[in-house]
Amino acid sequence: MKTCCTVMASLLLAAVFTLVSCSSATMKRVTNARLSSFDWKNCGKPDAPAVLSSLTISPDPISIPGDLTASASGSTTVALTAPLAVNVTLEKEVAGFWVKIPCVEELGSCNYENVCDLLDQVIPPGQDCPEPLHSYGLPCHCPFKSGTYSLPQSDFYLPYMDLPYWLTNGNYRVQGVLGEGGQELGCLKVALSIHSD
Ligand SMILES: *[C@@H]1O[C@H](CO)[C@@H](O)[C@H](O)[C@H]1NC(C)=O
């Protein structure tokens, strides 16, 4: 994966899956959930510097807990340096309409002013990047150099996790806009359906 994609994908996934390990009162333990109908597209301007060129996730549906296989590639024509902003908009389909889910405890439709800081909090600088990034020499901290980044097909295990209470069965779509100093660098839209018992 690349810079923007590493950053955006991890934030988008974090927004959906809540990799945040705080089990506050607003979280519930999910013992068996399925993610299906995964789809994605770039939503930036045609000349956006940061784009995702491929993202493949299987199987469909993905089980939580369970294994998934993912590969991704993308590129950025500019270096991505702190402070990097990401504005996330999370919507759920309700009776045929897309309803925006507000930002609650840093999850939902939230604006993150500096994802470089967030990355430093999740992955302490100086320590190896988590696998499979480390094996493929992919970076996990700002700044991300301009260039092409690709993550070959890799296996991940999704453990039991805590999800926010509002994350109920249904169709969701998430948009992430990456920006630096008021300038839009890239935009990614992801859609998926969640079903848990
Ligand atoms: C995020 O939203 C804020 C407030 O609307 C806006 O000022 C900022 O430019 C947006 N940033 C990005 C990257 O879209």
mmCIF file of C-alpha atoms and ligand atoms in Angstrom:
data_model
loop_
_atom_site.group_PDB
_atom_site.id
_atom_site.type_symbol
_atom_site.label_atom_id
_atom_site.label_comp_id
_atom_site.label_asym_id
_atom_site.label_seq_id
_atom_site.Cartn_x
_atom_site.Cartn_y
_atom_site.Cartn_z
ATOM 1 C CA MET A 1 0.000 0.000 0.000
ATOM 2 C CA LYS A 2 1.114 3.494 -0.174
ATOM 3 C CA THR A 3 1.151 6.473 1.963
ATOM 4 C CA CYS A 4 -2.177 7.859 1.327
ATOM 5 C CA CYS A 5 -3.626 4.436 1.115
ATOM 6 C CA THR A 6 -1.983 3.230 4.240
ATOM 7 C CA VAL A 7 -3.228 6.288 6.052
ATOM 8 C CA MET A 8 -6.657 6.382 4.524
ATOM 9 C CA ALA A 9 -7.288 2.695 4.522
ATOM 10 C CA SER A 10 -6.208 2.352 8.114
ATOM 11 C CA LEU A 11 -8.375 5.235 9.194
ATOM 12 C CA LEU A 12 -11.343 4.058 7.241
ATOM 13 C CA LEU A 13 -10.961 0.573 8.575
ATOM 14 C CA ALA A 14 -10.467 1.957 12.043
ATOM 15 C CA ALA A 15 -13.629 3.976 11.678
ATOM 16 C CA VAL A 16 -15.568 0.920 10.659
ATOM 17 C CA PHE A 17 -13.972 -1.844 12.637
ATOM 18 C CA THR A 18 -12.854 0.142 15.636
ATOM 19 C CA LEU A 19 -9.395 -1.123 16.132
ATOM 20 C CA VAL A 20 -9.309 1.237 19.082
ATOM 21 C CA SER A 21 -8.998 -1.097 22.004
ATOM 22 C CA CYS A 22 -10.973 0.979 24.475
ATOM 23 C CA SER A 23 -14.004 -0.940 25.576
ATOM 24 C CA SER A 24 -16.071 1.916 26.833
ATOM 25 C CA ALA A 25 -19.775 1.797 27.615
ATOM 26 C CA THR A 26 -20.571 2.633 24.015
ATOM 27 C CA MET A 27 -18.916 -0.508 22.673
ATOM 28 C CA LYS A 28 -20.274 -4.005 22.363
ATOM 29 C CA ARG A 29 -18.451 -7.268 21.910
ATOM 30 C CA VAL A 30 -19.062 -8.785 18.520
ATOM 31 C CA THR A 31 -18.840 -12.525 18.475
ATOM 32 C CA ASN A 32 -19.893 -13.234 14.923
ATOM 33 C CA ALA A 33 -20.193 -10.578 12.248
ATOM 34 C CA ARG A 34 -19.987 -10.702 8.482
ATOM 35 C CA LEU A 35 -18.877 -7.947 6.160
ATOM 36 C CA SER A 36 -20.087 -8.272 2.587
ATOM 37 C CA SER A 37 -20.513 -6.380 -0.686
ATOM 38 C CA PHE A 38 -17.242 -4.538 -0.198
ATOM 39 C CA ASP A 39 -16.677 -1.899 -2.871
ATOM 40 C CA TRP A 40 -14.438 1.158 -3.238
ATOM 41 C CA LYS A 41 -13.607 4.033 -5.548
ATOM 42 C CA ASN A 42 -11.547 7.184 -5.649
ATOM 43 C CA CYS A 43 -13.646 10.325 -5.266
ATOM 44 C CA GLY A 44 -11.032 13.052 -5.657
ATOM 45 C CA LYS A 45 -10.628 15.438 -8.561
ATOM 46 C CA PRO A 46 -9.208 13.858 -11.740
ATOM 47 C CA ASP A 47 -5.826 15.432 -10.971
ATOM 48 C CA ALA A 48 -5.781 14.432 -7.280
ATOM 49 C CA PRO A 49 -2.178 13.729 -6.234
ATOM 50 C CA ALA A 50 -3.017 10.688 -4.108
ATOM 51 C CA VAL A 51 -4.988 7.817 -5.611
ATOM 52 C CA LEU A 52 -5.660 4.208 -4.807
ATOM 53 C CA SER A 53 -5.195 2.118 -7.941
ATOM 54 C CA SER A 54 -6.235 -1.279 -6.635
ATOM 55 C CA LEU A 55 -7.754 -2.769 -3.515
ATOM 56 C CA THR A 56 -8.862 -6.373 -3.360
ATOM 57 C CA ILE A 57 -10.305 -7.985 -0.264
ATOM 58 C CA SER A 58 -11.591 -11.531 0.016
ATOM 59 C CA PRO A 59 -13.513 -13.654 0.896
ATOM 60 C CA ASP A 60 -16.995 -12.222 0.540
ATOM 61 C CA PRO A 61 -18.427 -12.236 3.125
ATOM 62 C CA ILE A 62 -15.570 -11.635 5.560
ATOM 63 C CA SER A 63 -16.176 -13.143 9.005
ATOM 64 C CA ILE A 64 -15.235 -11.503 12.294
ATOM 65 C CA PRO A 65 -13.461 -13.240 13.862
ATOM 66 C CA GLY A 66 -11.865 -14.776 10.800
ATOM 67 C CA ASP A 67 -9.249 -14.562 8.083
ATOM 68 C CA LEU A 68 -9.122 -12.137 5.210
ATOM 69 C CA THR A 69 -6.798 -11.670 2.270
ATOM 70 C CA ALA A 70 -6.051 -8.208 0.950
ATOM 71 C CA SER A 71 -3.854 -6.562 -1.631
ATOM 72 C CA ALA A 72 -3.619 -2.884 -2.487
ATOM 73 C CA SER A 73 -1.651 -0.394 -4.480
ATOM 74 C CA GLY A 74 -1.676 3.333 -4.889
ATOM 75 C CA SER A 75 0.453 6.337 -5.532
ATOM 76 C CA THR A 76 1.035 9.917 -4.556
ATOM 77 C CA THR A 77 2.706 12.509 -6.725
ATOM 78 C CA VAL A 78 3.484 14.708 -3.716
ATOM 79 C CA ALA A 79 5.079 13.855 -0.393
ATOM 80 C CA LEU A 80 2.507 13.534 2.380
ATOM 81 C CA THR A 81 3.770 15.435 5.389
ATOM 82 C CA ALA A 82 2.374 16.455 8.769
ATOM 83 C CA PRO A 83 -0.136 17.794 9.540
ATOM 84 C CA LEU A 84 -2.233 15.526 7.331
ATOM 85 C CA ALA A 85 -5.978 15.928 7.761
ATOM 86 C CA VAL A 86 -8.575 13.260 7.056
ATOM 87 C CA ASN A 87 -12.275 14.051 7.093
ATOM 88 C CA VAL A 88 -14.411 10.948 7.376
ATOM 89 C CA THR A 89 -18.099 10.831 6.502
ATOM 90 C CA LEU A 90 -19.888 7.643 7.540
ATOM 91 C CA GLU A 91 -23.395 7.003 6.298
ATOM 92 C CA LYS A 92 -25.909 4.233 6.870
ATOM 93 C CA GLU A 93 -28.801 3.319 4.608
ATOM 94 C CA VAL A 94 -32.074 3.742 6.465
ATOM 95 C CA ALA A 95 -35.334 3.077 4.598
ATOM 96 C CA GLY A 96 -33.640 3.794 1.285
ATOM 97 C CA PHE A 97 -31.946 7.032 2.409
ATOM 98 C CA TRP A 98 -28.316 7.617 3.349
ATOM 99 C CA VAL A 99 -28.156 9.035 6.869
ATOM 100 C CA LYS A 100 -24.956 10.569 8.216
ATOM 101 C CA ILE A 101 -23.686 9.048 11.456
ATOM 102 C CA PRO A 102 -22.266 11.738 13.766
ATOM 103 C CA CYS A 103 -18.813 11.673 15.327
ATOM 104 C CA VAL A 104 -18.968 10.014 18.751
ATOM 105 C CA GLU A 105 -15.808 9.287 20.719
ATOM 106 C CA GLU A 106 -13.608 9.785 17.645
ATOM 107 C CA LEU A 107 -15.660 7.324 15.559
ATOM 108 C CA GLY A 108 -18.265 7.966 12.894
ATOM 109 C CA SER A 109 -18.170 11.090 10.731
ATOM 110 C CA CYS A 110 -15.116 12.679 12.299
ATOM 111 C CA ASN A 111 -12.528 15.185 11.140
ATOM 112 C CA TYR A 112 -9.011 14.188 12.143
ATOM 113 C CA GLU A 113 -6.716 17.194 11.999
ATOM 114 C CA ASN A 114 -3.451 15.300 12.061
ATOM 115 C CA VAL A 115 -3.420 11.622 11.264
ATOM 116 C CA CYS A 116 0.387 11.673 11.532
ATOM 117 C CA ASP A 117 -0.068 12.098 15.293
ATOM 118 C CA LEU A 118 -2.646 9.310 15.361
ATOM 119 C CA LEU A 119 -0.249 6.973 13.560
ATOM 120 C CA ASP A 120 2.480 7.858 16.072
ATOM 121 C CA GLN A 121 0.096 7.026 18.913
ATOM 122 C CA VAL A 122 -0.955 3.682 17.460
ATOM 123 C CA ILE A 123 2.518 2.675 16.288
ATOM 124 C CA PRO A 124 5.303 4.148 18.427
ATOM 125 C CA PRO A 125 7.975 5.738 16.198
ATOM 126 C CA GLY A 126 11.250 3.855 16.241
ATOM 127 C CA GLN A 127 9.510 0.510 16.368
ATOM 128 C CA ASP A 128 9.086 -1.742 13.302
ATOM 129 C CA CYS A 129 5.914 -1.145 11.302
ATOM 130 C CA PRO A 130 3.321 -3.882 11.871
ATOM 131 C CA GLU A 131 3.251 -6.844 9.512
ATOM 132 C CA PRO A 132 2.797 -7.136 6.630
ATOM 133 C CA LEU A 133 4.045 -3.543 6.129
ATOM 134 C CA HIS A 134 7.419 -4.322 7.674
ATOM 135 C CA SER A 135 8.098 -7.322 5.407
ATOM 136 C CA TYR A 136 7.401 -5.298 2.290
ATOM 137 C CA GLY A 137 9.297 -2.233 3.468
ATOM 138 C CA LEU A 138 6.155 -0.112 3.542
ATOM 139 C CA PRO A 139 6.160 2.966 5.778
ATOM 140 C CA CYS A 140 3.699 3.622 8.599
ATOM 141 C CA HIS A 141 4.692 7.132 9.705
ATOM 142 C CA CYS A 142 4.729 10.584 8.167
ATOM 143 C CA PRO A 143 6.240 11.846 5.998
ATOM 144 C CA PHE A 144 5.338 9.509 3.150
ATOM 145 C CA LYS A 145 7.502 10.085 0.107
ATOM 146 C CA SER A 146 5.942 10.583 -3.303
ATOM 147 C CA GLY A 147 5.853 7.407 -5.347
ATOM 148 C CA THR A 148 4.013 4.170 -5.809
ATOM 149 C CA TYR A 149 3.248 1.814 -2.952
ATOM 150 C CA SER A 150 1.931 -1.682 -3.202
ATOM 151 C CA LEU A 151 0.956 -4.348 -0.758
ATOM 152 C CA PRO A 152 1.107 -7.814 -2.323
ATOM 153 C CA GLN A 153 -1.645 -10.243 -1.416
ATOM 154 C CA SER A 154 -1.436 -10.712 2.360
ATOM 155 C CA ASP A 155 -3.388 -12.635 4.970
ATOM 156 C CA PHE A 156 -4.860 -10.948 8.028
ATOM 157 C CA TYR A 157 -6.682 -12.351 11.003
ATOM 158 C CA LEU A 158 -9.566 -10.274 12.307
ATOM 159 C CA PRO A 159 -9.954 -11.043 16.019
ATOM 160 C CA TYR A 160 -12.995 -10.675 18.248
ATOM 161 C CA MET A 161 -13.464 -6.976 18.578
ATOM 162 C CA ASP A 162 -15.558 -4.324 20.191
ATOM 163 C CA LEU A 163 -17.773 -2.320 17.888
ATOM 164 C CA PRO A 164 -19.750 0.814 18.685
ATOM 165 C CA TYR A 165 -23.398 0.191 19.609
ATOM 166 C CA TRP A 166 -24.627 2.248 16.682
ATOM 167 C CA LEU A 167 -22.873 -0.059 14.232
ATOM 168 C CA THR A 168 -25.862 -2.300 13.543
ATOM 169 C CA ASN A 169 -26.795 -4.517 10.618
ATOM 170 C CA GLY A 170 -27.155 -2.741 7.319
ATOM 171 C CA ASN A 171 -25.477 -1.046 4.404
ATOM 172 C CA TYR A 172 -22.782 1.545 5.083
ATOM 173 C CA ARG A 173 -20.648 3.857 3.051
ATOM 174 C CA VAL A 174 -17.594 5.779 4.198
ATOM 175 C CA GLN A 175 -15.830 8.660 2.500
ATOM 176 C CA GLY A 176 -12.370 9.791 3.524
ATOM 177 C CA VAL A 177 -10.901 13.054 2.250
ATOM 178 C CA LEU A 178 -7.176 13.508 2.719
ATOM 179 C CA GLY A 179 -5.848 17.047 2.860
ATOM 180 C CA GLU A 180 -2.860 19.118 3.801
ATOM 181 C CA GLY A 181 -3.053 22.850 4.549
ATOM 182 C CA GLY A 182 -6.545 23.226 3.130
ATOM 183 C CA GLN A 183 -5.616 21.469 -0.112
ATOM 184 C CA GLU A 184 -7.378 18.234 -1.041
ATOM 185 C CA LEU A 185 -4.885 15.476 -1.865
ATOM 186 C CA GLY A 186 -7.142 12.486 -2.328
ATOM 187 C CA CYS A 187 -10.544 11.015 -1.625
ATOM 188 C CA LEU A 188 -11.658 7.426 -1.172
ATOM 189 C CA LYS A 189 -15.152 5.978 -0.872
ATOM 190 C CA VAL A 190 -15.789 2.540 0.570
ATOM 191 C CA ALA A 191 -19.107 0.708 0.773
ATOM 192 C CA LEU A 192 -19.925 -2.453 2.712
ATOM 193 C CA SER A 193 -22.704 -4.292 4.464
ATOM 194 C CA ILE A 194 -22.537 -5.515 8.065
ATOM 195 C CA HIS A 195 -24.493 -8.422 9.497
ATOM 196 C CA SER A 196 -24.066 -9.843 12.962
ATOM 197 C CA ASP A 197 -26.109 -12.295 14.967
HETATM 198 C C1 LIG B 1 -12.272 19.013 6.862
HETATM 199 O O1 LIG B 1 -13.384 19.751 7.308
HETATM 200 C C2 LIG B 1 -13.040 21.018 7.813
HETATM 201 C C3 LIG B 1 -14.308 21.631 8.398
HETATM 202 O O2 LIG B 1 -15.368 21.561 7.493
HETATM 203 C C4 LIG B 1 -12.452 21.861 6.679
HETATM 204 O O3 LIG B 1 -12.072 23.119 7.163
HETATM 205 C C5 LIG B 1 -11.212 21.132 6.136
HETATM 206 O O4 LIG B 1 -10.695 21.839 5.025
HETATM 207 C C6 LIG B 1 -11.580 19.731 5.717
HETATM 208 N N1 LIG B 1 -10.374 19.002 5.364
HETATM 209 C C7 LIG B 1 -10.342 18.137 4.378
HETATM 210 C C8 LIG B 1 -9.076 17.385 4.200
HETATM 211 O O5 LIG B 1 -11.289 17.925 3.630
#
